[in-house]
Short mmCIF file of N, CA and C in Angstrom, two decimals:
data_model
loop_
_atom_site.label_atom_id
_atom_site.label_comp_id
_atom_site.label_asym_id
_atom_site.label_seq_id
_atom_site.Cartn_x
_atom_site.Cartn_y
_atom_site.Cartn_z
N UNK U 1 0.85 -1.18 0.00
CA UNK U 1 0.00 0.00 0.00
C UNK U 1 0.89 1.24 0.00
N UNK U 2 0.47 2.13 -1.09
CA UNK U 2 1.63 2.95 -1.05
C UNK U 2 0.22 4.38 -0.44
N UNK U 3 1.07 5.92 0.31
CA UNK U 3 0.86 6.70 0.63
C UNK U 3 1.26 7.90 -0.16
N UNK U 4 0.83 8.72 0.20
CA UNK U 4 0.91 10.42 -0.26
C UNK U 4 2.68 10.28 -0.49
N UNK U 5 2.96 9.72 0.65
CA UNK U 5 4.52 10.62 0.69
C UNK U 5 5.48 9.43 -0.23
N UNK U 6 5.01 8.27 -0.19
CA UNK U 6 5.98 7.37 -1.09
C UNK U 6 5.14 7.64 -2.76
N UNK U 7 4.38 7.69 -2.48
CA UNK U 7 4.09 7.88 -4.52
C UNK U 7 4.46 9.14 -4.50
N UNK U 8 4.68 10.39 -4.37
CA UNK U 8 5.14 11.46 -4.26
C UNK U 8 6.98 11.49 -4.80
N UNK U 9 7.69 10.70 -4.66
CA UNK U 9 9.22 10.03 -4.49
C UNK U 9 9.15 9.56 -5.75
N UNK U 10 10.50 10.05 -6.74
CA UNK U 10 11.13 10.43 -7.73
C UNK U 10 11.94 8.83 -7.69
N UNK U 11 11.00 8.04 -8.14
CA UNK U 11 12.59 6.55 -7.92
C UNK U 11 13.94 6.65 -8.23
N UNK U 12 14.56 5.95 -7.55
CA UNK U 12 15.97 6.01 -7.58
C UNK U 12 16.66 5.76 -9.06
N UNK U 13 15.89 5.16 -9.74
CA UNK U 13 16.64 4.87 -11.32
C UNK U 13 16.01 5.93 -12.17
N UNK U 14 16.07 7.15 -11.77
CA UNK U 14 15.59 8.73 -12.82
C UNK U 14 16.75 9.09 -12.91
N UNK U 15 16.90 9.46 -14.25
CA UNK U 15 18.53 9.97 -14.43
C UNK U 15 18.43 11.63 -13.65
N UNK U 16 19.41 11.73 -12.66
CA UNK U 16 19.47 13.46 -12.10
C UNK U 16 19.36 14.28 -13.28
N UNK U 17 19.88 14.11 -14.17
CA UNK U 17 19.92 15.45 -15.28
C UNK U 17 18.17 15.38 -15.76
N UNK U 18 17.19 14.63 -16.05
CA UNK U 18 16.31 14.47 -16.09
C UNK U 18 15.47 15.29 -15.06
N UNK U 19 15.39 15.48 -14.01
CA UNK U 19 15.03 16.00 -12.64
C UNK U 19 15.18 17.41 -12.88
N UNK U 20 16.31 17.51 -13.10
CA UNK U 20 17.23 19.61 -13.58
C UNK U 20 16.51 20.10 -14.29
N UNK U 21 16.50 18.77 -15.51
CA UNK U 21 15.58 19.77 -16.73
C UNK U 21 14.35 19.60 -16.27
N UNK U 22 13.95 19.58 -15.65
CA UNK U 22 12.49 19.92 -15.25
C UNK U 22 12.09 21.16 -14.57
N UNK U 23 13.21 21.67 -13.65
CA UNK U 23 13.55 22.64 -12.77
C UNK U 23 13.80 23.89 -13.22
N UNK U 24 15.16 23.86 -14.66
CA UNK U 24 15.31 25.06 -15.10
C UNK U 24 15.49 24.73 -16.86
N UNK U 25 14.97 26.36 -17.30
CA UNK U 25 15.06 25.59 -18.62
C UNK U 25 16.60 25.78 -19.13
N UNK U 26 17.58 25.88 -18.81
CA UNK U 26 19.04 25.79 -19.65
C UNK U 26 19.24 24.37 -19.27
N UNK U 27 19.03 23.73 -18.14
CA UNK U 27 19.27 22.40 -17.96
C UNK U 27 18.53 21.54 -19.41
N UNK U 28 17.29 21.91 -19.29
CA UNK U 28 16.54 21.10 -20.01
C UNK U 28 17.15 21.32 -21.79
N UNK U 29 17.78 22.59 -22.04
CA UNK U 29 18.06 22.90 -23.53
C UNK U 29 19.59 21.85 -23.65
N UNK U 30 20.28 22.01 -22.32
CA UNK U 30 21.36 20.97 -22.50
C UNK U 30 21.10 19.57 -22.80
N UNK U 31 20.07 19.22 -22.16
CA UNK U 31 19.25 17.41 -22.38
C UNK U 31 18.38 17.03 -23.82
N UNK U 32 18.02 18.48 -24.27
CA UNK U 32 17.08 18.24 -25.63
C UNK U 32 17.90 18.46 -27.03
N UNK U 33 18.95 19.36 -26.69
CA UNK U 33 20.28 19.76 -27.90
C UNK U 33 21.67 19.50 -27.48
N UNK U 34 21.69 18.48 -27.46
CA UNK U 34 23.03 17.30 -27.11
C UNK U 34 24.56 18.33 -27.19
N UNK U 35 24.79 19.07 -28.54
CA UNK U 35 25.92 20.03 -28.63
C UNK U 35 25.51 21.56 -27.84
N UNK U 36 24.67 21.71 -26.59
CA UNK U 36 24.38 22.61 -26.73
C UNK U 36 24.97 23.13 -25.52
N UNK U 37 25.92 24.52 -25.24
CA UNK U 37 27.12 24.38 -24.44
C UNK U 37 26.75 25.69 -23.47
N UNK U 38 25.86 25.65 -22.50
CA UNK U 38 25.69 26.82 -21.84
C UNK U 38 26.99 27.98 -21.32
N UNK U 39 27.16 29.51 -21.33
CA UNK U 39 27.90 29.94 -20.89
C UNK U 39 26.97 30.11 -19.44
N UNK U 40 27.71 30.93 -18.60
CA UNK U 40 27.52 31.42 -17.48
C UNK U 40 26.17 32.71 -17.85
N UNK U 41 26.26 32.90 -19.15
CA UNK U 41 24.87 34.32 -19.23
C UNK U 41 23.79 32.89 -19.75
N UNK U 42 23.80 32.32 -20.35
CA UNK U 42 22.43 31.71 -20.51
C UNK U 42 22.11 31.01 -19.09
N UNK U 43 22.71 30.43 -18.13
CA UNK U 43 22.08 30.41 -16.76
C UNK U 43 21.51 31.65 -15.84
N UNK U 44 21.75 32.49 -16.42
CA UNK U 44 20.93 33.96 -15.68
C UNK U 44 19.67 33.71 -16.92
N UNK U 45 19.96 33.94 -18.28
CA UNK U 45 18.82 34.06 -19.21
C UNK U 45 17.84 32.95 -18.49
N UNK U 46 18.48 31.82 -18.20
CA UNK U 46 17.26 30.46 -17.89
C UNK U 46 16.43 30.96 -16.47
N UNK U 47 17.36 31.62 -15.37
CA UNK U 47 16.82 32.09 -14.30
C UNK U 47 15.86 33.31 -14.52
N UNK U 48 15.87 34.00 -15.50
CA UNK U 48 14.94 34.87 -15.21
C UNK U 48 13.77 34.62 -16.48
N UNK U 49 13.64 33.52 -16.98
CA UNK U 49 12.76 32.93 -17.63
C UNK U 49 12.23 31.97 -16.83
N UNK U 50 12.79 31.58 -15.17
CA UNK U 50 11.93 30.87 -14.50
C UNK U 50 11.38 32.35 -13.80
N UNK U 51 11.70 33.01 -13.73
CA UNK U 51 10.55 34.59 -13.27
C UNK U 51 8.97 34.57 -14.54
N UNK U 52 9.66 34.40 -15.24
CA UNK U 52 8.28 34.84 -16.25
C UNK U 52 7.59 33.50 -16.28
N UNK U 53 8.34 32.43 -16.10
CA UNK U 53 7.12 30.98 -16.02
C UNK U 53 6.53 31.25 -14.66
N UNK U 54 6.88 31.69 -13.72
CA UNK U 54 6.04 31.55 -12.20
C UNK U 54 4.95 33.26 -12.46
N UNK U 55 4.98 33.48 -13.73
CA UNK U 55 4.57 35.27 -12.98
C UNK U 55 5.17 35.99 -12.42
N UNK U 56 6.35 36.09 -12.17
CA UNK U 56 6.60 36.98 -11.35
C UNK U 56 7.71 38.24 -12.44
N UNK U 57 7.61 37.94 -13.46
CA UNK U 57 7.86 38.71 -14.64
C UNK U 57 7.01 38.76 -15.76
N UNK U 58 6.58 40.06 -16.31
CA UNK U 58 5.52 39.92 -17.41
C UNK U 58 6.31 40.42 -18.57
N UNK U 59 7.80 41.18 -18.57
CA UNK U 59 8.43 41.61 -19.63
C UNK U 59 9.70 41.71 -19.93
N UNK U 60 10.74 40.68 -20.01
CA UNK U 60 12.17 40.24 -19.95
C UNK U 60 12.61 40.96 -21.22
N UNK U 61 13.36 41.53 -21.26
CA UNK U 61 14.65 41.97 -22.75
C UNK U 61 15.80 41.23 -22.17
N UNK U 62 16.32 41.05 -23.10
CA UNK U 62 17.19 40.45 -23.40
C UNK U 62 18.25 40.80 -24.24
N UNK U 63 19.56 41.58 -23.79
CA UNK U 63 20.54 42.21 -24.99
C UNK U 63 21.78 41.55 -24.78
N UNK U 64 21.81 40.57 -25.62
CA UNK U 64 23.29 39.85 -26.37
C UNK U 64 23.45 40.11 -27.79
N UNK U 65 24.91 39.97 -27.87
CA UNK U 65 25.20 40.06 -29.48
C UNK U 65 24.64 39.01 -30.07
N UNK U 66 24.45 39.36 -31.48
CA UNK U 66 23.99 38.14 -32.20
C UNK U 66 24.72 37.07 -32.00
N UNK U 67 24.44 35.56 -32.15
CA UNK U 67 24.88 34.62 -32.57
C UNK U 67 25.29 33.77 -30.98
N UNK U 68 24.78 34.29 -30.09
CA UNK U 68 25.30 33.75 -29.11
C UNK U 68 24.20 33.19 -27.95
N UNK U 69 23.10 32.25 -28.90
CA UNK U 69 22.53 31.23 -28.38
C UNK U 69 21.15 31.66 -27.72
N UNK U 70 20.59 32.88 -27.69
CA UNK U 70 19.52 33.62 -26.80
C UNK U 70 18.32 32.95 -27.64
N UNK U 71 18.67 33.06 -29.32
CA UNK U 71 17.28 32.56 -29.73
C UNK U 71 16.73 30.68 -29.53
N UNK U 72 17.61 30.73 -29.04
CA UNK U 72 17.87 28.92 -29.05
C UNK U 72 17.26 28.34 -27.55
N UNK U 73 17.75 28.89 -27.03
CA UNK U 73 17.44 29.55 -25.64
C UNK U 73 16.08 29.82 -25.54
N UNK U 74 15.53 31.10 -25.52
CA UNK U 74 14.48 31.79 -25.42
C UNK U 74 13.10 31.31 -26.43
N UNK U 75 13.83 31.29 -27.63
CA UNK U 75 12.57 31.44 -28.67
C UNK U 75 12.01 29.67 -28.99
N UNK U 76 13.45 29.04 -28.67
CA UNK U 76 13.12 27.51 -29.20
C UNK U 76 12.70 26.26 -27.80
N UNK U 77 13.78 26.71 -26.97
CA UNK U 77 14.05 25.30 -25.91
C UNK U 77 12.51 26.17 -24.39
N UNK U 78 12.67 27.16 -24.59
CA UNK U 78 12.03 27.66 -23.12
C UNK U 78 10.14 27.27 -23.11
N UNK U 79 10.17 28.33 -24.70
CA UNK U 79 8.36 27.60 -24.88
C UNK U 79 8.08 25.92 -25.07
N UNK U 80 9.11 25.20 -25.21
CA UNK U 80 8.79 23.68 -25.21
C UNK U 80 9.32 23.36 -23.63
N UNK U 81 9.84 23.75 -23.13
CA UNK U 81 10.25 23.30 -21.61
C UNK U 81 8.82 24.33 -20.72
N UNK U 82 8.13 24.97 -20.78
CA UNK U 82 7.40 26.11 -20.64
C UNK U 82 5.73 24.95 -20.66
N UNK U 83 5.36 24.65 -21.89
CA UNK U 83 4.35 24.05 -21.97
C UNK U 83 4.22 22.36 -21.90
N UNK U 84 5.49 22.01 -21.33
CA UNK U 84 5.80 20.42 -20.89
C UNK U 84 5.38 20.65 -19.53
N UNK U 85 5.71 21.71 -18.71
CA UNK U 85 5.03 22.49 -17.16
C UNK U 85 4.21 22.50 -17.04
N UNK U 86 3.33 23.32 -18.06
CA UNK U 86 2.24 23.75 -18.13
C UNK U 86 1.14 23.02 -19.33
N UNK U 87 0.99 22.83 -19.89
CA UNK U 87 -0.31 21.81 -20.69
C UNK U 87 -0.56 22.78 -21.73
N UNK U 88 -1.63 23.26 -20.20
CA UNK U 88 -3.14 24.13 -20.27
C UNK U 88 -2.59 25.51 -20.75
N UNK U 89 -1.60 25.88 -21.09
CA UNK U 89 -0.87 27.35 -21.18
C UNK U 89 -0.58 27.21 -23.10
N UNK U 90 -0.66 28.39 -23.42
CA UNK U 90 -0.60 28.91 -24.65
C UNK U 90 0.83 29.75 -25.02
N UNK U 91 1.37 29.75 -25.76
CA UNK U 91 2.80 30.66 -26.08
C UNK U 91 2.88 31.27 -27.59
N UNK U 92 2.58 32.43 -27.65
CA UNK U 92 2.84 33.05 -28.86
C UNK U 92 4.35 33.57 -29.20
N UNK U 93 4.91 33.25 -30.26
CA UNK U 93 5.99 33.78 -30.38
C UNK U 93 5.36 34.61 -31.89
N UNK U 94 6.58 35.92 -31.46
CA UNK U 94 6.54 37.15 -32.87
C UNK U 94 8.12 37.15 -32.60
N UNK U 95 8.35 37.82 -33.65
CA UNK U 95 9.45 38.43 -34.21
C UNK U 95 9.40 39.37 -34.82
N UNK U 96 10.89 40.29 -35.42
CA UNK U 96 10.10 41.30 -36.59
C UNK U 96 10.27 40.95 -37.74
N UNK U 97 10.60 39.79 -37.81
CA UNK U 97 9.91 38.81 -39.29
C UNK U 97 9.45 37.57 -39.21
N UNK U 98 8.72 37.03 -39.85
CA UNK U 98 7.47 36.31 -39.70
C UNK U 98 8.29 34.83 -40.34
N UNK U 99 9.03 35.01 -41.21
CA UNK U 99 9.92 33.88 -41.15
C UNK U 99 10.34 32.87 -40.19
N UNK U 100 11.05 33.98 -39.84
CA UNK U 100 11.69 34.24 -38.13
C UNK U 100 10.87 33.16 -37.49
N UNK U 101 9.60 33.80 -37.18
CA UNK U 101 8.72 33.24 -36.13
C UNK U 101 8.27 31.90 -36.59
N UNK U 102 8.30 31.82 -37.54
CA UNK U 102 7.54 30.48 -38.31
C UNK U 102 9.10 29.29 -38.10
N UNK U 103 9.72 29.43 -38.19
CA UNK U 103 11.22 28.63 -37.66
C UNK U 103 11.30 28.41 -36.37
N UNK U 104 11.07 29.19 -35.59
CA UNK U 104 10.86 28.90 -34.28
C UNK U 104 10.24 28.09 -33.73
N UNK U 105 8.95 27.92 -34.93
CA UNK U 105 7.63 27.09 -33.80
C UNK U 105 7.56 25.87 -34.46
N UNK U 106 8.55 25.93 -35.98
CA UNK U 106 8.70 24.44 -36.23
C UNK U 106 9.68 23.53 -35.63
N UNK U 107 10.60 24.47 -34.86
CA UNK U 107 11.65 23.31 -34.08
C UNK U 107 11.40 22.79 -32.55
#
């Protein structure tokens, strides 16, 4: 007979990195894009994208130079780690080209 507090318990054969990416999303972009090599700024980017998944941010900018992983990050790995959380939740992505946006929501 199992209880609240033992079905509640994460069995011992869950891989830890499995657990992380559930927690934050740079963990989870490292587990879903195998070459994908966090610096020290995409763990702040992932931390304050867990502000805007709890509410407690309604409007993040974000200024890096090009080419250095924010859209990969933000636009691709966060809304799929975002609505694996959440179900019932909706995510619009824009850009200021529509290309753009349409690439995003196919990966």
């Amino acid at each position: 007979m199992t209880n609240a507090a033992t079905s509640s318990r994460v069995p011992s054969s869950v891989d830890p990195l499995l657990i992380a990416a559930q927690l934050h999303p740079t963990t989870f972009a490292r587990l879903t894009k195998r070459n994908y090599r966090p610096a020290p700024f995409h763990w702040q980017i992932g931390t304050a994208l867990l502000d805007v998944a709890a509410g407690r941010c309604d409007r993040l900018m974000i200024f890096v130079p090009p080419r250095h992983g924010k859209s990969e990050l933000v636009s691709v790995r966060f809304p799929a780690w975002y609505l694996g959380r959440n179900p019932d939740k909706r995510v619009i992505a824009t850009s200021y080209g529509a290309d753009l946006a349409e690439d995003f929501g196919r990966q």
